Coordinates of C-alpha atoms and ligand atoms in Angstrom, one line a residue:
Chain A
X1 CA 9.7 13.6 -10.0
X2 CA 11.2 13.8 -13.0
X3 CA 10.9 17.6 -14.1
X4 CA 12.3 18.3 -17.8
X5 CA 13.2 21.2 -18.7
X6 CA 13.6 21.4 -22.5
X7 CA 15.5 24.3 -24.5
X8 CA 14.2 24.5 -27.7
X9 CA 15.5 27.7 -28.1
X10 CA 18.8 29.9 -26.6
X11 CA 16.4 31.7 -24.0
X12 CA 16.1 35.3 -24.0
X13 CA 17.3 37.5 -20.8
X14 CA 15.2 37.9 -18.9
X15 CA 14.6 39.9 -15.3
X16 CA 17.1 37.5 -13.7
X17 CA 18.7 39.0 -10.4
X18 CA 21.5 37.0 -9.4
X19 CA 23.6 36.9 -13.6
X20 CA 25.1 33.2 -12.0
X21 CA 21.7 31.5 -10.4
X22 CA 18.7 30.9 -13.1
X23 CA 15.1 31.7 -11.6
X24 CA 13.7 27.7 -10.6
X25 CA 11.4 25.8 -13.2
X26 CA 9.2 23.5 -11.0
X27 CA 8.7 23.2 -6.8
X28 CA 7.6 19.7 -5.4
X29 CA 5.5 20.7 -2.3
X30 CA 5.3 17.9 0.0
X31 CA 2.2 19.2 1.3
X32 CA 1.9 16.2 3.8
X33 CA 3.7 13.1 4.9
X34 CA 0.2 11.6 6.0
X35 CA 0.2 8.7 3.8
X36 CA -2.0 5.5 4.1
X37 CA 0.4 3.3 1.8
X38 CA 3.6 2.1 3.7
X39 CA 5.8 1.5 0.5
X40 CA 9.2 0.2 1.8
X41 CA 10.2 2.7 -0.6
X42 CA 9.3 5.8 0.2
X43 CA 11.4 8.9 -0.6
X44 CA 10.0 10.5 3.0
X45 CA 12.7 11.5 5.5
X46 CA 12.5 8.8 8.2
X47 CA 11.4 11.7 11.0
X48 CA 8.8 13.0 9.6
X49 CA 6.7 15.8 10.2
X50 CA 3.4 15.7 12.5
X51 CA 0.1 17.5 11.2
X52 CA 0.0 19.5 13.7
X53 CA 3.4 21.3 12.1
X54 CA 1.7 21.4 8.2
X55 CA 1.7 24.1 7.0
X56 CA -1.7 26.0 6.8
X57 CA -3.6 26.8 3.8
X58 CA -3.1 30.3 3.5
X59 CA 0.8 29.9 4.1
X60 CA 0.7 27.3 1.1
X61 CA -1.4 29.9 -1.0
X62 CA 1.4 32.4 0.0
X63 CA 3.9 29.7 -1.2
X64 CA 2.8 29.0 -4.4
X65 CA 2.5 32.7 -5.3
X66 CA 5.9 33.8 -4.6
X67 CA 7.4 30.8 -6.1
X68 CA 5.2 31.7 -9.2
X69 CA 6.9 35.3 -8.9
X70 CA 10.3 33.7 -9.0
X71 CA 9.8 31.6 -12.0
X72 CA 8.5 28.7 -11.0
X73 CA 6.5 27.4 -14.2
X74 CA 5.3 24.1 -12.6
X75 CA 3.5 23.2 -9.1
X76 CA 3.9 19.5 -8.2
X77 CA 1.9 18.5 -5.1
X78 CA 2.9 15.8 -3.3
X79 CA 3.4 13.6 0.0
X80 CA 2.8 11.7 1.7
X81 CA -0.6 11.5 0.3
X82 CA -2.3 14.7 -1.0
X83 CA -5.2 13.7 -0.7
X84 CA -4.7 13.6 3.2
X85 CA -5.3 16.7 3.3
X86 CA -8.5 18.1 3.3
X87 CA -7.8 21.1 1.3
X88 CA -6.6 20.0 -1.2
X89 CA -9.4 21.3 -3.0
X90 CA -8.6 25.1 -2.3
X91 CA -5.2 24.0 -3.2
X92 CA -5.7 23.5 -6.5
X93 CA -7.7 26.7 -6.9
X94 CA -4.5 28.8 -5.2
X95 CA -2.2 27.1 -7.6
X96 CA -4.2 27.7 -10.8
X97 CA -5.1 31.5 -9.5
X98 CA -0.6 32.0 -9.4
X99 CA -1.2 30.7 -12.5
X100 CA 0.7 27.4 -11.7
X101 CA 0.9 24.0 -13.9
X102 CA -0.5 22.1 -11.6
X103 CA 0.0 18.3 -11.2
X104 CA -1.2 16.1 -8.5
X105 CA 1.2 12.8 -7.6
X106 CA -1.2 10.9 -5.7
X107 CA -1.4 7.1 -4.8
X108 CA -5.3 7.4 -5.4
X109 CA -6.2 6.3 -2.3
X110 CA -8.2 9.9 -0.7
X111 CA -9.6 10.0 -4.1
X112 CA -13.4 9.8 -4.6
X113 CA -15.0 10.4 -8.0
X114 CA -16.5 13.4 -6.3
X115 CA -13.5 14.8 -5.2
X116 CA -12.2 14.4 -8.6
X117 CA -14.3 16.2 -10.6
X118 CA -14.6 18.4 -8.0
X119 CA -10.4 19.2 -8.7
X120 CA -11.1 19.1 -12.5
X121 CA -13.6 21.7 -12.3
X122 CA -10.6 23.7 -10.2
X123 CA -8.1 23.8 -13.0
X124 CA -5.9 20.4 -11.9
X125 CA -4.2 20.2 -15.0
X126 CA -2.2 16.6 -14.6
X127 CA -2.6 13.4 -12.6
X128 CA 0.3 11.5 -11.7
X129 CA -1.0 7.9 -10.0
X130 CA 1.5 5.6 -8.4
X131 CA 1.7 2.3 -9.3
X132 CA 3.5 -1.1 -6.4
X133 CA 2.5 -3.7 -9.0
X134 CA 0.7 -5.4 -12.0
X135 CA -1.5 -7.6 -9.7
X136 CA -3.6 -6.6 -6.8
X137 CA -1.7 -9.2 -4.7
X138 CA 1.6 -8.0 -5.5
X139 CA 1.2 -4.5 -5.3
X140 CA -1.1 -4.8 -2.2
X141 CA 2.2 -6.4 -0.6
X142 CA 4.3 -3.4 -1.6
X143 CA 2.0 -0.9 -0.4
X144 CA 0.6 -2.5 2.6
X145 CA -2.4 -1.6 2.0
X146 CA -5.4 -4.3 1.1
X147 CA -7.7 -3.3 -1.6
X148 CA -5.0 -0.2 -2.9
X149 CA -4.8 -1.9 -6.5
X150 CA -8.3 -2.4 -7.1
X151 CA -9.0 1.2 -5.7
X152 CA -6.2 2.8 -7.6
X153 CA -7.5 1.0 -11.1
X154 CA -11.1 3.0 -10.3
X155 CA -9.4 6.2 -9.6
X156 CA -7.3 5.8 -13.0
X157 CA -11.0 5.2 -14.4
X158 CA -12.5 7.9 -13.1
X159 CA -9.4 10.6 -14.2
X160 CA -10.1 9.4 -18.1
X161 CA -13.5 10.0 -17.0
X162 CA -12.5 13.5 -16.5
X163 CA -10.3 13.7 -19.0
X164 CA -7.5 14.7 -17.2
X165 CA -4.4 13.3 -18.7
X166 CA -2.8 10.6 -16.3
X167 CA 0.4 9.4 -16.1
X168 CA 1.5 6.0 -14.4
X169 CA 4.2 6.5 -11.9
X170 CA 5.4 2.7 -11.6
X171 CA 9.0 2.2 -8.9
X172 CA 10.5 -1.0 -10.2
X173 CA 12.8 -3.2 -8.0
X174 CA 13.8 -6.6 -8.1
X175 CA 10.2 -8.3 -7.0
X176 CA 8.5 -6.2 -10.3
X177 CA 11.0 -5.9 -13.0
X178 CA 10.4 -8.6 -14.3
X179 CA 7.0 -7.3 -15.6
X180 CA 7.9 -4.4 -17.0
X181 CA 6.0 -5.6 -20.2
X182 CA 3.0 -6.0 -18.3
X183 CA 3.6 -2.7 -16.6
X184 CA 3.8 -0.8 -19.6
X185 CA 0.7 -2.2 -21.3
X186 CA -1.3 -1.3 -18.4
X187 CA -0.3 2.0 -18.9
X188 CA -2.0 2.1 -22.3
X189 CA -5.0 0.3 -21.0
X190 CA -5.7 2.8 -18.9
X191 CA -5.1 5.4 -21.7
X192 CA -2.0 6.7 -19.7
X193 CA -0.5 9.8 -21.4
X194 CA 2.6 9.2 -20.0
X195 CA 4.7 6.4 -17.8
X196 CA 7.2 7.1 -15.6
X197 CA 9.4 3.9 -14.8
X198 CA 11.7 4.7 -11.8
X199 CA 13.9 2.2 -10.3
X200 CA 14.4 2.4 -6.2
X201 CA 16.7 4.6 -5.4
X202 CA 18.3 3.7 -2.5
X203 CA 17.7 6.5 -0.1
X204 CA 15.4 6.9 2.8
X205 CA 12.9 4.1 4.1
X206 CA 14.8 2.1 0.8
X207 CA 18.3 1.6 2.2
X208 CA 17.3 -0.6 5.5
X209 CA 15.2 -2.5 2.0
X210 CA 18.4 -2.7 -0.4
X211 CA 18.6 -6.9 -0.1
X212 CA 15.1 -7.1 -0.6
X213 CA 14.5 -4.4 -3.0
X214 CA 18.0 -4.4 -5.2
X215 CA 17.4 -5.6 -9.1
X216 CA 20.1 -8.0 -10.4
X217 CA 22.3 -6.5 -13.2
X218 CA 20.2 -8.9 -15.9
X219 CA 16.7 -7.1 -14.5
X220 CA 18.5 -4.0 -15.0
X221 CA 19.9 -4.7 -18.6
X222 CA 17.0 -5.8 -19.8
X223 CA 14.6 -3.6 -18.5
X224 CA 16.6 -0.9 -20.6
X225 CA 16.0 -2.8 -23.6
X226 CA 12.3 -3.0 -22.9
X227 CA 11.6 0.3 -22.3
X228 CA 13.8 1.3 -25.8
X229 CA 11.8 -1.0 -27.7
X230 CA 8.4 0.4 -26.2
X231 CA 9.6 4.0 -27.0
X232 CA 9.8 3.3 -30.6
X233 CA 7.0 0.9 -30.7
X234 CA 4.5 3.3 -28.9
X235 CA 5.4 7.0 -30.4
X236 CA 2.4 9.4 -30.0
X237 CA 0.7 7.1 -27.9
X238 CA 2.8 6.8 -24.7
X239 CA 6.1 8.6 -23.3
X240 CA 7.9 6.5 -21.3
X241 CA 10.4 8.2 -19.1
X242 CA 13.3 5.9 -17.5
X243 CA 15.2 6.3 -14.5
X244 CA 17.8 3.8 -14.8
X245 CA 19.3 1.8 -11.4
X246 CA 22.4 4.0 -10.5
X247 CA 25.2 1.5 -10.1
X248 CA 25.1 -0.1 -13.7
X249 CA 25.3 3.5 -14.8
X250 CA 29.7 4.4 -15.8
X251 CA 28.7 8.2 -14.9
X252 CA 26.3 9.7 -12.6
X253 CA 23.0 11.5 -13.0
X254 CA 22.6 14.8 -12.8
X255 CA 20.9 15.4 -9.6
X256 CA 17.7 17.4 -9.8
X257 CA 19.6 18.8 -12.8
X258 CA 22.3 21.0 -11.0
X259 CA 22.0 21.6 -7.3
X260 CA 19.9 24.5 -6.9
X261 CA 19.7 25.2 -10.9
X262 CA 16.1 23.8 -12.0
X263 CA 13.8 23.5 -9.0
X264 CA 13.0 23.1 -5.1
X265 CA 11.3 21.3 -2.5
X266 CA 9.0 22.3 0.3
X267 CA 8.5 19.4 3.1
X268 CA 5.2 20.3 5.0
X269 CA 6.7 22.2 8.1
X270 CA 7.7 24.7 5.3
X271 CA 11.6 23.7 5.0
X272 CA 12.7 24.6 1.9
X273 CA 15.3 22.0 0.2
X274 CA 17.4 22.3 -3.4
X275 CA 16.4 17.7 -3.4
X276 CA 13.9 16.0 -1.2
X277 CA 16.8 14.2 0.5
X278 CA 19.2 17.4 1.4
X279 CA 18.7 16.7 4.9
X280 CA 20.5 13.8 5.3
X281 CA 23.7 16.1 4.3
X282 CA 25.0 16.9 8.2
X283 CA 26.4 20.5 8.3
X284 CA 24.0 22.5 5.4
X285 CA 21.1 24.9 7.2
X286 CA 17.9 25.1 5.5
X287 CA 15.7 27.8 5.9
X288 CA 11.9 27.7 6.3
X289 CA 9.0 29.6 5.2
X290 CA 7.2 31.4 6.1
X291 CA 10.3 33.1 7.8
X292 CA 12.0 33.6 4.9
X293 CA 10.5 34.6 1.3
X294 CA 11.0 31.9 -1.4
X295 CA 13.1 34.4 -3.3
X296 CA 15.5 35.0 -0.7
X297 CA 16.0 31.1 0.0
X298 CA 16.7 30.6 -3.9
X299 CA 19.0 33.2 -4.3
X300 CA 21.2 33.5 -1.0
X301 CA 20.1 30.3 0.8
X302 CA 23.0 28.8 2.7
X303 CA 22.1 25.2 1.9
X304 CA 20.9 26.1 -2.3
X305 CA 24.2 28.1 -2.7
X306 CA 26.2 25.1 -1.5
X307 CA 27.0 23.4 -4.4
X308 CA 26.0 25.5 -7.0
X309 CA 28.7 26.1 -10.0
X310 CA 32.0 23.9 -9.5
X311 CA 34.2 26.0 -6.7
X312 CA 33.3 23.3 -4.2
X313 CA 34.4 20.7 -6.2
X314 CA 36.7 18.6 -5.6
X315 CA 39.2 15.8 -8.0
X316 CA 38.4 14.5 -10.0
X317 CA 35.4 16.2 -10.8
X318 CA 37.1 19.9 -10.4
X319 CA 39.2 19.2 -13.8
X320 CA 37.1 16.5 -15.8
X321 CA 35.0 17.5 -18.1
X322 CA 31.7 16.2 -17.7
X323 CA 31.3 19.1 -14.6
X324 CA 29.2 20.8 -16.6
X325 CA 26.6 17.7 -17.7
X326 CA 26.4 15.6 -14.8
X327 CA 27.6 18.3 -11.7
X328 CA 29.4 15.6 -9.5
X329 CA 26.4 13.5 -9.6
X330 CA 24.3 13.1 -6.3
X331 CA 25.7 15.1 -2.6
X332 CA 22.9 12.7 -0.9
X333 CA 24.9 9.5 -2.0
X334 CA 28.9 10.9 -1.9
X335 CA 27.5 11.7 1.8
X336 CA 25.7 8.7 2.8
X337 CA 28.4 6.0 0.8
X338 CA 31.9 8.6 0.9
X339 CA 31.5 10.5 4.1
X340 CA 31.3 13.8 2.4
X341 CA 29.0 15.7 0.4
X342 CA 31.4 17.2 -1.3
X343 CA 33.0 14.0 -3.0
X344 CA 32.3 12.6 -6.4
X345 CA 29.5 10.3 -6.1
X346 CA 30.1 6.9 -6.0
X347 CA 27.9 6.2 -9.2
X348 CA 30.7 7.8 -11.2
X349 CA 32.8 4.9 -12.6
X350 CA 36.1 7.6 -11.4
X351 CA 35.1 7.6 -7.7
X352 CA 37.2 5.8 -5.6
X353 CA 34.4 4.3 -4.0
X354 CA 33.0 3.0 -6.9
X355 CA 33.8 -0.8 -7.0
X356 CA 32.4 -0.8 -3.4
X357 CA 29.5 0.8 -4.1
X358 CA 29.0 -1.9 -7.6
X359 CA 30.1 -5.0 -5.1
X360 CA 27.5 -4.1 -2.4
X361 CA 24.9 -4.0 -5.2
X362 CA 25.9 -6.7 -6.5
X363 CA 25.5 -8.8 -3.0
X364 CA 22.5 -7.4 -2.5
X365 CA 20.7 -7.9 -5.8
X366 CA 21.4 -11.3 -4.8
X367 CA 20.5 -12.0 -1.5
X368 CA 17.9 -13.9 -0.1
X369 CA 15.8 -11.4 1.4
X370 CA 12.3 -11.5 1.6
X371 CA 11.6 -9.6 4.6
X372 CA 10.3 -5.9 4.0
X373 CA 10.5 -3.1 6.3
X374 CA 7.7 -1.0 5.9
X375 CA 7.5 3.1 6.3
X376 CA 5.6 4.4 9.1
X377 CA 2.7 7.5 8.8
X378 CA 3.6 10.2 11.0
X379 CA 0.6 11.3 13.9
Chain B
X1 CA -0.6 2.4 -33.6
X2 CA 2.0 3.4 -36.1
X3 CA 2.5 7.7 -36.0
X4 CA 1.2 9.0 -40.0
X5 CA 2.7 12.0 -40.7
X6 CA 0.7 15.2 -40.2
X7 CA -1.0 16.2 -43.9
X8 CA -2.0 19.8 -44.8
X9 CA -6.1 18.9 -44.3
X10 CA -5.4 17.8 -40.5
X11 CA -6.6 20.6 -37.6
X12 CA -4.0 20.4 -35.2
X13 CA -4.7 21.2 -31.6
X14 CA -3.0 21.3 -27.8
X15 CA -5.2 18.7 -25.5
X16 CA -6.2 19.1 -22.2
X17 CA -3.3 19.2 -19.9
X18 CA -1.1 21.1 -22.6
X19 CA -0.9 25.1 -23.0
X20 CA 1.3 27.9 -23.7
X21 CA 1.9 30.7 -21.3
X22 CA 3.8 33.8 -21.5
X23 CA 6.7 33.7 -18.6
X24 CA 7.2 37.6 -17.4
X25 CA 10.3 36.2 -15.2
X26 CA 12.2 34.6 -18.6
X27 CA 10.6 37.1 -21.1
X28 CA 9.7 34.3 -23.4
X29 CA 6.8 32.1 -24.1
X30 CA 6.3 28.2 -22.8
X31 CA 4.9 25.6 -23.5
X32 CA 3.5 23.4 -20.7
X33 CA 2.6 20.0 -20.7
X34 CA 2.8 16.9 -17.7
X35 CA 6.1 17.0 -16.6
X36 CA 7.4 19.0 -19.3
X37 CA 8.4 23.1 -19.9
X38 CA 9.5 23.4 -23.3
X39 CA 11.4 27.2 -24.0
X40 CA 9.8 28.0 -27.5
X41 CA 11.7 30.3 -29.8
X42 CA 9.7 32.9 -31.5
X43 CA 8.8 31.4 -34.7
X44 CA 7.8 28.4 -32.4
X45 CA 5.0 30.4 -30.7
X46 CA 4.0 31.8 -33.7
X47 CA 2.9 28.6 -34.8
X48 CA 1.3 27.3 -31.9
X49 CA -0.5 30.9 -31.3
X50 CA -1.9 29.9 -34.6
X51 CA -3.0 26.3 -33.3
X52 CA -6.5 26.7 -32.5
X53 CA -7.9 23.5 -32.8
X54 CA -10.3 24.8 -35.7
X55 CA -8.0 26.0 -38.5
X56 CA -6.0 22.8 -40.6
X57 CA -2.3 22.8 -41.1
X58 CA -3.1 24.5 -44.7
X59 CA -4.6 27.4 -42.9
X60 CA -2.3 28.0 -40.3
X61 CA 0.8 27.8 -42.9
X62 CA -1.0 30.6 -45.1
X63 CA -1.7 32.8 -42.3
X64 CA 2.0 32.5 -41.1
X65 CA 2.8 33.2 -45.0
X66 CA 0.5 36.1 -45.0
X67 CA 1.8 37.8 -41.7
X68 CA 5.4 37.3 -41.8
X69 CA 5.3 37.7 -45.7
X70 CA 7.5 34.3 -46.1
X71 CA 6.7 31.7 -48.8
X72 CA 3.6 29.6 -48.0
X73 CA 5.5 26.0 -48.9
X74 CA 8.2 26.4 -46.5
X75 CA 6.2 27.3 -43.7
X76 CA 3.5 24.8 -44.5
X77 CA 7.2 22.2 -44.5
X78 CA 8.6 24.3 -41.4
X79 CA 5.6 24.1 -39.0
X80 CA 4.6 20.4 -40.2
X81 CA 7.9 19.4 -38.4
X82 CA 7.7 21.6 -35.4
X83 CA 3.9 19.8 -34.8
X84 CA 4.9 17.0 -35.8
X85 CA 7.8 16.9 -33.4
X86 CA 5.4 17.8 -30.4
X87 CA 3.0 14.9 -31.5
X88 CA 5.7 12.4 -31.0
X89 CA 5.7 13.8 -27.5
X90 CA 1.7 13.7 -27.1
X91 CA 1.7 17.7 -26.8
X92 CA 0.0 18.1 -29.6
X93 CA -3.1 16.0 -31.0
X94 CA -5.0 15.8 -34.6
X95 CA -8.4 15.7 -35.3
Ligands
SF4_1 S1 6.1 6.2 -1.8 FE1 4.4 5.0 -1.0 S2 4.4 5.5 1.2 FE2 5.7 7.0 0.3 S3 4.4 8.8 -0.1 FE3 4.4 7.5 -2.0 S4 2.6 6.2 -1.8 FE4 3.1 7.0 0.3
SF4_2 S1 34.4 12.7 -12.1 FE1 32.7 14.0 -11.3 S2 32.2 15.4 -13.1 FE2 33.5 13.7 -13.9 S3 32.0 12.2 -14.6 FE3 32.5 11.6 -12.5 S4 31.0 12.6 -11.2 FE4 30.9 13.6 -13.2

């Protein structure tokens, strides 16, 4: 997910409680981790959560209204695969009556033409369909799943059918890189809106795939040419959002734009998380809801108020100024490559784990991996 | 397909998957499209409150002119660019 939030404008004040901590823009509810894909990708925890823990309809009705209360502009609902769950339908119809943007990231397989129309006639407002590969074979491989191409390629049909506007959600890695071309005219053949080209990050089910998975620094160079020349070339026809690989990058990214400044997570047990990979950080407590109110986790929320504003920072981030544009860069990766989620993250070219972090992509984007390990479906 | 610029004749209008709300929290009015919330200023959703998908560019810009009692060429120059910003970014669509 790539929420942007754009100011056109200086914004006007507004009811805001807490003067420091802006109400959130968008919430990515992770409605279930049921999935039927096994990308070796997958931005799911490795425990996952069992359906019998989901949370219930009314409790996600609930959730989307208070979030909606709070500010929340945008509803993005996710997995795991949406379309696992049977209500998705009434879903739709609680988003769109909290008066929620609502935009469905789906891998199309759940999908039916029926159950389409029946979530356009519902108010879905956006479709957001993954994409493993180019070629049935290929991105069969990735999802492990036989027939998911050619099932995904009717379900892209069927949403133009609707008219719903579609964008492509396409993870690039070292096996598909090199058809980035490819990837983006598919886009446009499907009369994609919109194209989101993500590179792996390497969190998650993805870490135990990093010398499989791990694009060479020429993939990565030149895969930031194509998609500069497609931006230009394909104005008013097809916005093409990048997300670069981190360790080419001299500075970090801002992660989910400020910790706890733009949006926040729900996993399906109802834990509420300021980035979809928060719990890998030992030592932060999340809170869940229904227990807690949405409002109350946002604005006094042990784990949101962590590393909000720059008091926990430490150098070199506390006196360099990028703070403000880049916020330390990523707590997931200073804690999974430093030791401590309070370090600058290793993406930043001032790190001092830096030129490990650059050397062990560099050994991986080059080793002779084949072997993929697949993510599991919870029970 | 190479972008024209929009002319005074063309009848702009937001497509499906693309509308403005008024936010109650931020006191201000949005504009929401797929993966996007874009803060607009207030001479922003004047124009787009004008966007109907019937009335051209030439219409709109006199019915700014008229209501905000402004001169009708700079508004016409004014909102062409503000549209024509958002149709770079497929929010907005000519027919
Ligand atoms: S990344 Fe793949 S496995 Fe994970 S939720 Fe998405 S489609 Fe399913
Ligand atoms: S030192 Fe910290 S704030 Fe400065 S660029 Fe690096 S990550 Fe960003």
């Amino acid at each position: 997910m790539t929420m942007v939030a754009e100011n056109e404008t200086t914004a006007a004040p507004g009811t805001i409680p807490a003067p420091s901590v802006k109400p959130p823009m968008a919430m990515l509810a992770e409605l279930t981790h049921r999935c039927p894909l096994a990308c070796p990708y997958c931005s799911n925890p490795l425990e996952m959560t069992a359906i019998k823990s989901e949370l219930k309809t009314e409790e996600w009705a609930e959730a989307f209204k208070q979030a909606a209360a709070i500010g929340v502009l945008q509803i993005h609902l996710s997995g795991g695969e949406p379309a696992s769950r049977r209500d998705l339908e009434e879903l739709i119809t609680a988003a769109r009556d909290a008066d929620l943007y609502t935009n469905l990231i789906t891998s199309g397989i759940g999908l039916t033409e029926k159950r389409l129309a029946a979530l356009d006639e519902r108010g879905l407002d956006h479709v957001q369909l993954s994409l493993q590969g180019v070629t049935a074979e290929s991105a069969d491989e990735i999802g492990g799943y036989k027939g998911g191409f050619d099932r995904k390629m009717a379900v892209a049909g069927w949403v133009e059918k609707q008219g719903i506007p579609l964008t492509l959600n396409a993870v690039v890695h070292r096996r598909n890189m090199d058809r980035l071309e490819e990837t983006i005219a598919l886009a446009q053949q499907l009369g994609a809106r919109r194209i989101e080209v993500a590179t792996v990050q390497f969190h998650g089910w993805a870490a135990a795939n990093r010398a499989a998975l791990m694009p060479t620094q020429d993939q990565a160079l030149r895969a930031r040419e194509i998609v500069n020349e497609a931006r230009e070339r394909l104005k008013g026809e097809l916005v093409i959002d990048y997300v670069p690989a981190d360790h080419h990058a001299k500075y970090p990214k801002p992660c989910m734009g400020g910790w706890g400044s733009t949006g926040l997570n729900i996993t399906p047990d109802g834990t509420v998380l300021p980035c979809h990979a928060a719990q890998t950080i030992k030592g932060l407590n999340f809170d869940r809801f229904p227990e807690k109110s949405l409002r109350d986790i946002w604005y006094d929320g042990d784990a949101f108020n962590a590393f909000r504003g720059f008091d926990w920072m430490q150098e070199p981030c506390r006196s360099c100024d990028r703070r403000g544009k880049d916020f330390g860069g990523c707590r997931c990766q200073a804690m999974a490559i430093a030791n401590d989620p309070y370090a600058t993250d290793p993406v930043c070219s001032k790190s001092p784990f830096h030129a490990e972090l650059v050397a062990a992509a560099e050994a991986d984007s080059h080793a002779d991996a084949s072997e993929l390990t697949y993510r599991v479906s919870p029970r | 397909m190479t972008l024209t610029a929009i002319t005074e004749a063309d009848t702009p209008f937001l497509p499906r998957g693309v509308r403005t709300k008024f936010d109650s929290v931020r006191d201000i009015w949005v504009l929401l499209a797929p993966e996007r919330a874009v803060k607009l200023d207030p001479i922003g959703a004047a124009i787009l409150a004008e966007v109907d998908g019937t009335r051209t560019l030439n219409e709109i810009a006199g019915g700014l002119a008229a209501k905000y009692n402004a001169p009708v060429d700079q508004i016409k120059k004014d909102a062409g660019a503000f549209l024509m910003s958002l149709i770079e970014r497929r929010m907005v669509e000519l027919r």
